[in-house]
PDB file of C-alpha atoms in Angstrom:
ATOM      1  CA  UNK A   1       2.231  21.711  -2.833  1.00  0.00           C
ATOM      2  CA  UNK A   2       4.262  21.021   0.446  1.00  0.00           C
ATOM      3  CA  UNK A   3       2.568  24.274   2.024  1.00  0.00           C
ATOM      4  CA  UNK A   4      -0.577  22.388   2.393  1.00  0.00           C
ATOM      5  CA  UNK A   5       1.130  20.282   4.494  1.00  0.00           C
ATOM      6  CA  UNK A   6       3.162  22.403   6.851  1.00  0.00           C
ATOM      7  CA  UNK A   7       2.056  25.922   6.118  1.00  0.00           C
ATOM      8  CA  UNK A   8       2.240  26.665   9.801  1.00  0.00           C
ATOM      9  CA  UNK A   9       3.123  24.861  13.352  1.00  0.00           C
ATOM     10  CA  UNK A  10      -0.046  23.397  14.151  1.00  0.00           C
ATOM     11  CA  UNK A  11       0.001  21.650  10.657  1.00  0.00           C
ATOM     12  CA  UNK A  12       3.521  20.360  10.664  1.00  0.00           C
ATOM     13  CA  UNK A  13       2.371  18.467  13.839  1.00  0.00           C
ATOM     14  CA  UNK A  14      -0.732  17.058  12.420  1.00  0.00           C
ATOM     15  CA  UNK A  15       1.426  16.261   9.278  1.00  0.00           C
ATOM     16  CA  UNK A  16       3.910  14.652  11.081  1.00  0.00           C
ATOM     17  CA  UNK A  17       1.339  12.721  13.476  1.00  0.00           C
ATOM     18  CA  UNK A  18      -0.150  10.947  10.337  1.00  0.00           C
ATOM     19  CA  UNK A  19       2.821  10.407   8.686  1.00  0.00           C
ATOM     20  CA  UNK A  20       3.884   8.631  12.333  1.00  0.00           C
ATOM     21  CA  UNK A  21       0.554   7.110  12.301  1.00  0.00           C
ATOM     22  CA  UNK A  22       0.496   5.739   8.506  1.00  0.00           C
ATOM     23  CA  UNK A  23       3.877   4.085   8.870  1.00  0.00           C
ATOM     24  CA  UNK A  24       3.177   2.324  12.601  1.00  0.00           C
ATOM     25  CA  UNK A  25      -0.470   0.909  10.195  1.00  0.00           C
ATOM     26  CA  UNK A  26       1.929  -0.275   7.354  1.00  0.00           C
ATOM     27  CA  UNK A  27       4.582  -1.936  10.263  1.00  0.00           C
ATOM     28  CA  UNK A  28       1.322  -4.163  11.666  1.00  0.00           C
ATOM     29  CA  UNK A  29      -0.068  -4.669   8.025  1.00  0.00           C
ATOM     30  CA  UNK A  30       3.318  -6.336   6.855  1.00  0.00           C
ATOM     31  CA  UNK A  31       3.909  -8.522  10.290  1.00  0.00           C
ATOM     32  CA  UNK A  32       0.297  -9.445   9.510  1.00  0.00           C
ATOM     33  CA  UNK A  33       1.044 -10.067   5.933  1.00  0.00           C
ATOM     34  CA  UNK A  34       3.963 -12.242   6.810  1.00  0.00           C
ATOM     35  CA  UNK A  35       1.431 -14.660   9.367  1.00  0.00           C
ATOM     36  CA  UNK A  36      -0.982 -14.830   6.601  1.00  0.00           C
ATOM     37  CA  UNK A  37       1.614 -15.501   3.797  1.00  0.00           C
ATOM     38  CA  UNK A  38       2.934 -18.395   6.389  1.00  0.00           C
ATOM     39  CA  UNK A  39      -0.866 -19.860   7.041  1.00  0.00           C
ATOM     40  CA  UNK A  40      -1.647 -20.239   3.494  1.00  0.00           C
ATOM     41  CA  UNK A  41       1.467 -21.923   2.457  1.00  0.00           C
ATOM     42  CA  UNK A  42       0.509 -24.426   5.387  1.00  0.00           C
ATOM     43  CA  UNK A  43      -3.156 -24.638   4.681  1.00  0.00           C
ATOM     44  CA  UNK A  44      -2.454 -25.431   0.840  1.00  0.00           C
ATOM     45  CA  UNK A  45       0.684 -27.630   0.993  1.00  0.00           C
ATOM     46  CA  UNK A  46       2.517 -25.014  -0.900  1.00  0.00           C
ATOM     47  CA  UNK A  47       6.304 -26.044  -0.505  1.00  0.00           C
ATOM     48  CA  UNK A  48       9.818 -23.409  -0.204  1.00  0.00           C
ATOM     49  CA  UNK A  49      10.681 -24.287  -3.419  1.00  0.00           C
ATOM     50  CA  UNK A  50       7.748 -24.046  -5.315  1.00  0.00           C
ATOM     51  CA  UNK A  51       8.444 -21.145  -8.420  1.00  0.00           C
ATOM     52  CA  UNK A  52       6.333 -18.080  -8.105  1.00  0.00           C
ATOM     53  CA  UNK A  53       6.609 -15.682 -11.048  1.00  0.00           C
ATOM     54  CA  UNK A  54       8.868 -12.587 -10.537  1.00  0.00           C
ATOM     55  CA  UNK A  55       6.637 -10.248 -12.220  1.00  0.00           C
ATOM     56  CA  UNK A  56       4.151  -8.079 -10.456  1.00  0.00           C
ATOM     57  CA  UNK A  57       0.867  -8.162 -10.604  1.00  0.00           C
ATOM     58  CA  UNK A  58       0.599  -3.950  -9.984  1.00  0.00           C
ATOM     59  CA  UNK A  59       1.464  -2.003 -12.592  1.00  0.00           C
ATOM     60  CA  UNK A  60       2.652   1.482 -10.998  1.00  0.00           C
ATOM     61  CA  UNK A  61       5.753   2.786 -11.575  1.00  0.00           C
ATOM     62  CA  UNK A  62       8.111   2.809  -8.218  1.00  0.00           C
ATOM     63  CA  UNK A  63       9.013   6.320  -7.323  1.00  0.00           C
ATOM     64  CA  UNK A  64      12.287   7.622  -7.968  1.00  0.00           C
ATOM     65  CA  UNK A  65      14.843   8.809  -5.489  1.00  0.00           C
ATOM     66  CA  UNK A  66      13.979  12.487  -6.960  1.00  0.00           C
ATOM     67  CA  UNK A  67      10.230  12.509  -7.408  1.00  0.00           C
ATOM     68  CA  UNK A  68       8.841  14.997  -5.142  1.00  0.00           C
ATOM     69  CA  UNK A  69       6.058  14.094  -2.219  1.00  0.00           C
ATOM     70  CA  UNK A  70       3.099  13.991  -4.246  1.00  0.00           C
ATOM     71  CA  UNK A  71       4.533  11.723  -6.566  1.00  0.00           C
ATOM     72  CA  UNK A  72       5.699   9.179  -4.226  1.00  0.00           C
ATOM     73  CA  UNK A  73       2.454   9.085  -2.335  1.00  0.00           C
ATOM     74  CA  UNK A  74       0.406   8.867  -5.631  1.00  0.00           C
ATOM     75  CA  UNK A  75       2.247   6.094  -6.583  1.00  0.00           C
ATOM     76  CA  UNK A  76       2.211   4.701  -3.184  1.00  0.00           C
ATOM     77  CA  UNK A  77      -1.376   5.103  -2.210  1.00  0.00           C
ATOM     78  CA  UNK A  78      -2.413   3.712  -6.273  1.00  0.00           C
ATOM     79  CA  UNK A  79      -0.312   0.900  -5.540  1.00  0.00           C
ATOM     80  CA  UNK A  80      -2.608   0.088  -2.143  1.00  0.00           C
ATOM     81  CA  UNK A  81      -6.184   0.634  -4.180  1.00  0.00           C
ATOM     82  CA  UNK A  82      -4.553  -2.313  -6.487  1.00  0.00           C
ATOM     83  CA  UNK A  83      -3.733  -4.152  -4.222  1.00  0.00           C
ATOM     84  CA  UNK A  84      -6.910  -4.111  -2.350  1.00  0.00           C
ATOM     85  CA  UNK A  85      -8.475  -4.718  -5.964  1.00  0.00           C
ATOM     86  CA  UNK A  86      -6.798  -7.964  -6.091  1.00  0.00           C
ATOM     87  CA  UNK A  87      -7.146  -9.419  -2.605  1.00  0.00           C
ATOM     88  CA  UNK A  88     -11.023  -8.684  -2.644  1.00  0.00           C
ATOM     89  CA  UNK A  89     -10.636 -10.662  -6.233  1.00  0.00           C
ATOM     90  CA  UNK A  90      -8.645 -13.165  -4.635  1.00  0.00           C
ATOM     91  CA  UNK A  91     -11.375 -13.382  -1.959  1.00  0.00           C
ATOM     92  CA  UNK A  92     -14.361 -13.745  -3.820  1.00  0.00           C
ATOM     93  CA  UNK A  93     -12.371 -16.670  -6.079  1.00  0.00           C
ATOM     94  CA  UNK A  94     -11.302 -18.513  -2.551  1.00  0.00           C
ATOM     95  CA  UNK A  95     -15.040 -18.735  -1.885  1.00  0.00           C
ATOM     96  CA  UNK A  96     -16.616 -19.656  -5.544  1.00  0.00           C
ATOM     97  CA  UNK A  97     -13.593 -21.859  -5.925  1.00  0.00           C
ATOM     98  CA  UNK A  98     -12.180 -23.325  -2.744  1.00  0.00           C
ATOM     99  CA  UNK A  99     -14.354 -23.137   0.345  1.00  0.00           C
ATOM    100  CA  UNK A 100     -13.990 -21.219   3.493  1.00  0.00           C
ATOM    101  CA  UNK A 101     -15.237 -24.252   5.940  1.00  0.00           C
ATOM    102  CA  UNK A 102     -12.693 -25.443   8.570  1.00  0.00           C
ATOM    103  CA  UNK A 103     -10.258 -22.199   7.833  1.00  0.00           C
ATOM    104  CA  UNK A 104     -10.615 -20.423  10.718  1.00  0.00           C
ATOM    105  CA  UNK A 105      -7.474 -19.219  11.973  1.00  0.00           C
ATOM    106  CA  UNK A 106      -6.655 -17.872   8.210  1.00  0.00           C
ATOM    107  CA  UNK A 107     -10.140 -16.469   7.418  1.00  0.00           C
ATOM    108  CA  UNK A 108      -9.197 -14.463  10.535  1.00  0.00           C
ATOM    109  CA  UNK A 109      -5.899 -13.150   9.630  1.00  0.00           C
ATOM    110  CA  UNK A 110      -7.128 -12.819   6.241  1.00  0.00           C
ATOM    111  CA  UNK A 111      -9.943 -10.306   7.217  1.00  0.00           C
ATOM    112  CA  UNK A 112      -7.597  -8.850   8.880  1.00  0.00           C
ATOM    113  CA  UNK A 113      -5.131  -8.016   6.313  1.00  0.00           C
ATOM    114  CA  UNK A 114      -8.028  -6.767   4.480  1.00  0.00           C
ATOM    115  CA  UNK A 115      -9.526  -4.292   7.107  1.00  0.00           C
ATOM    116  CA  UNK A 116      -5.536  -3.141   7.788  1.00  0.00           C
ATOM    117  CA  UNK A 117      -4.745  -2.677   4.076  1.00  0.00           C
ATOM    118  CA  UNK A 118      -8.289  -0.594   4.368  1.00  0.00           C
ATOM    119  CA  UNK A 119      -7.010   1.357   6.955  1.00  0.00           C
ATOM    120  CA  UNK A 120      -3.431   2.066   5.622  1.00  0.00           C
ATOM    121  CA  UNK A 121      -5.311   3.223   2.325  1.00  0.00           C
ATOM    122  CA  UNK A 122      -7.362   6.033   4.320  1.00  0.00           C
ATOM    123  CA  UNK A 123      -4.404   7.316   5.756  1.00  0.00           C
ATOM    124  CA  UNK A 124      -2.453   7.647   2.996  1.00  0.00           C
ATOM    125  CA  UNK A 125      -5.608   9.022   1.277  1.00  0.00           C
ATOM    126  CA  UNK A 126      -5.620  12.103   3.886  1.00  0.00           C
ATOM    127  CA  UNK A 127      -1.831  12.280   3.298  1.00  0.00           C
ATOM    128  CA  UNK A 128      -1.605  12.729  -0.551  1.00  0.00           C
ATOM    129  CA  UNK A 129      -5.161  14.976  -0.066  1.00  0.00           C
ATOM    130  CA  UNK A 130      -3.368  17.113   2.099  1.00  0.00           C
ATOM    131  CA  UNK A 131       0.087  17.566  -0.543  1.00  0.00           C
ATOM    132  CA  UNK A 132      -2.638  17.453  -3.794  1.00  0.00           C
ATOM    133  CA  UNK A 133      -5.957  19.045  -2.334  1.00  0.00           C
ATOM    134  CA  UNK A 134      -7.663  16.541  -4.642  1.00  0.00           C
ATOM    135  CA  UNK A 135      -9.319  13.079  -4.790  1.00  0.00           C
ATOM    136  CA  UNK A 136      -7.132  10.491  -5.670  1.00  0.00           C
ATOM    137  CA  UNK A 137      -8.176   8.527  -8.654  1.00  0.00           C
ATOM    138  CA  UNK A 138      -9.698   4.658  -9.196  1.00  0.00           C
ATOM    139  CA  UNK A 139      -6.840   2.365 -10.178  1.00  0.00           C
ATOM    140  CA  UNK A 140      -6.836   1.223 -13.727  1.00  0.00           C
ATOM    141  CA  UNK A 141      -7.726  -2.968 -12.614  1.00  0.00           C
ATOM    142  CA  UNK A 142      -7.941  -4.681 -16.351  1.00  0.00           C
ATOM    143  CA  UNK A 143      -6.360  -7.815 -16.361  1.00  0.00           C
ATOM    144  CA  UNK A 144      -6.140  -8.367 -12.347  1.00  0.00           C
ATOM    145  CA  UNK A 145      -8.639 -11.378 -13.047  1.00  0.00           C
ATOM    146  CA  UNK A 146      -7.149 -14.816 -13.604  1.00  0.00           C
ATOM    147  CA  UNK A 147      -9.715 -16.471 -16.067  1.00  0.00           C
ATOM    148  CA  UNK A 148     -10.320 -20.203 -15.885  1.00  0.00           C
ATOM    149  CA  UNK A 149      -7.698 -21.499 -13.973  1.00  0.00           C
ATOM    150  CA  UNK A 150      -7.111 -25.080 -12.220  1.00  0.00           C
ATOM    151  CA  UNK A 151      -6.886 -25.283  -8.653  1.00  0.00           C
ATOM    152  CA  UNK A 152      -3.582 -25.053  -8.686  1.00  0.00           C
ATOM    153  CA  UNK A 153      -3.056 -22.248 -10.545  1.00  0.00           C
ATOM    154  CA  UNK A 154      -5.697 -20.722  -8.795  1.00  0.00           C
ATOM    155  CA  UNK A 155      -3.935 -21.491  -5.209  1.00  0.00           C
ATOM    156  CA  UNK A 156      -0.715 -19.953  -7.048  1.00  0.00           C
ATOM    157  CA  UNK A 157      -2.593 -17.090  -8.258  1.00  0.00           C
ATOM    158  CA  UNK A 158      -3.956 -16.333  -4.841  1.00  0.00           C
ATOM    159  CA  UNK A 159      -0.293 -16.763  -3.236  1.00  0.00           C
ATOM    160  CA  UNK A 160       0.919 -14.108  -5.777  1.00  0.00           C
ATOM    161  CA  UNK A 161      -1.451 -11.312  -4.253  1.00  0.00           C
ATOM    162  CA  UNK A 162      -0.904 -12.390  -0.731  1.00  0.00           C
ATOM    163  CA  UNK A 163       2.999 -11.965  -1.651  1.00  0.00           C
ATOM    164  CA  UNK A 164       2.052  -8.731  -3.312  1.00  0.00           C
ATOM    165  CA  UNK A 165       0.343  -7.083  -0.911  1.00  0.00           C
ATOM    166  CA  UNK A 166       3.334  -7.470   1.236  1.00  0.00           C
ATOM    167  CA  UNK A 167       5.725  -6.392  -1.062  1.00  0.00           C
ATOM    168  CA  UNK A 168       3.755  -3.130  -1.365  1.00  0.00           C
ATOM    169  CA  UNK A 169       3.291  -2.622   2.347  1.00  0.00           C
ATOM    170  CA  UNK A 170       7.088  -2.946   2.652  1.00  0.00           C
ATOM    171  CA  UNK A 171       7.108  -0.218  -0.273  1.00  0.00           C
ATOM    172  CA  UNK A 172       4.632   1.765   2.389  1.00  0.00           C
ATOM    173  CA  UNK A 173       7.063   1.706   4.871  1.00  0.00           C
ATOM    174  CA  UNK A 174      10.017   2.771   3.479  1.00  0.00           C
ATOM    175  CA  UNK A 175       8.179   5.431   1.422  1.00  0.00           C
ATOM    176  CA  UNK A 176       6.209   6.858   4.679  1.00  0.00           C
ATOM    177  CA  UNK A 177       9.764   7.052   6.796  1.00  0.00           C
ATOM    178  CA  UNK A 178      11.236   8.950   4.410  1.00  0.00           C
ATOM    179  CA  UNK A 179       8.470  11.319   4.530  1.00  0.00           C
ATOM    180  CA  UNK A 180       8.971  13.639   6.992  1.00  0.00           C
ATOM    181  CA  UNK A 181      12.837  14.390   6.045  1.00  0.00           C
ATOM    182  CA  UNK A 182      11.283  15.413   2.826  1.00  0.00           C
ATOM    183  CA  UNK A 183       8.548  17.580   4.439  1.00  0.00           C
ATOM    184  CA  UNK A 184      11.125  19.736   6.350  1.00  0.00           C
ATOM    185  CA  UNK A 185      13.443  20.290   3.299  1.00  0.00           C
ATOM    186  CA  UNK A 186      10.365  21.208   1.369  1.00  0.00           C
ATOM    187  CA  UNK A 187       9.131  23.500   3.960  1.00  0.00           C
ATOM    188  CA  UNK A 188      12.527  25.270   3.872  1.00  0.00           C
ATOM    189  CA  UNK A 189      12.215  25.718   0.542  1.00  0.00           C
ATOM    190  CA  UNK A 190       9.032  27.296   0.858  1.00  0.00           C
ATOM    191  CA  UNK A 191       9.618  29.435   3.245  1.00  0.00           C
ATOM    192  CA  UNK A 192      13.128  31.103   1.065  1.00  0.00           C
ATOM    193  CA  UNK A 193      10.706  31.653  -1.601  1.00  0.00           C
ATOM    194  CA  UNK A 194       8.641  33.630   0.548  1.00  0.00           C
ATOM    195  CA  UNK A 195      11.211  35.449   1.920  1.00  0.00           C
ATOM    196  CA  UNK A 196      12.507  36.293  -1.114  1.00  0.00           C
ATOM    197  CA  UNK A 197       9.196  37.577  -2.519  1.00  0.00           C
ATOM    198  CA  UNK A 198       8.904  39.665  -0.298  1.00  0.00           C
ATOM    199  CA  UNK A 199      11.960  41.042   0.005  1.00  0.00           C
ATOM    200  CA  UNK A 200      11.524  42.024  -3.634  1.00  0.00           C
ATOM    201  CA  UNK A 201       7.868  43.886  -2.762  1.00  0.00           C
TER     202      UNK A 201
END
């Protein structure tokens, strides 16, 4: 599994280079998640001490200290797709439901979120291509929708997946930084197996 990714020099480099690359994308995505998170509040009079649910709204099971690089990018990268799932939702509502006139600073930084969170995805794509040689899957998105809400709830709704995607692209960074300390051990432990087969032929 971890040969694919470092079977030889020339591949640990490129391995490295978009793990490098990956995490710098999921840095900008969260310091634009943060500006965005901070426009809305001001746009909809949303106050600090207004009580946002705890629960999240992506249903993917963090990776544990012990899962091995596949697994942590799968869950990682299926994480993203859902949250891209739900900020396209949340877009779509924004405009049936709220209007886009006299917004532009935040349609701005909202599009850009979106094409960031796009970007992020493709690179994490090539990463957990390159440890699984095969196409990720579509994230399972039943009950992402929020069905007849006010326009409050709706504004609260909205503020949840805004919140979420930056939770996750927090999640991105600290997964993709670990990365490469995994990658060497792994490759180690390739390479001993190796050795040892063929030692034994």
């Amino acid at each position: 599994m971890a040969d694919r990714l470092t079977r030889d020099r020339n591949g640990s480099d490129l391995s490295r280079t978009t793990v490098a690359r990956a995490a710098a994308i999921a840095e900008q995505l969260h310091h634009e998640c943060s500006i965005l998170l901070e426009l809305y509040k001001t746009q909809e009079s949303l106050t600090e001490d207004i009580t946002i649910a705890d629960s999240r709204l992506v249903s993917i099971p963090s990776p544990s200290s012990q899962s091995d690089t596949k697994d942590k990018l799968w869950c990682l990268h299926s994480a993203l797709l859902q949250c891209r799932s739900l900020l396209e939702r949340a877009i779509a509502r924004e405009e049936q439901d709220l209007g886009s006139e006299n917004r532009g600073e935040y349609e701005t930084q909202k599009k850009m979120v979106k094409e960031r969170l796009s970007l992020l995805l493709i690179n994490t794509g090539e990463l957990l291509k390159a440890v699984d040689g095969m196409a990720v899957l579509t994230p399972n998105s039943e009950g992402l929708e929020l069905d007849g809400p006010n326009l409050f709830d709706l504004k609260i709704w909205v503020y949840r997946i805004f919140k979420e995607v930056d939770y996750w692209t927090k999640m991105a960074i600290t997964t993709l930084q670990d990365l490469p300390s995994v990658i060497v051990k792994e490759r180690v432990r390739t390479t001993r197996v190796r050795s040892t087969r063929s030692t034994r032929r």
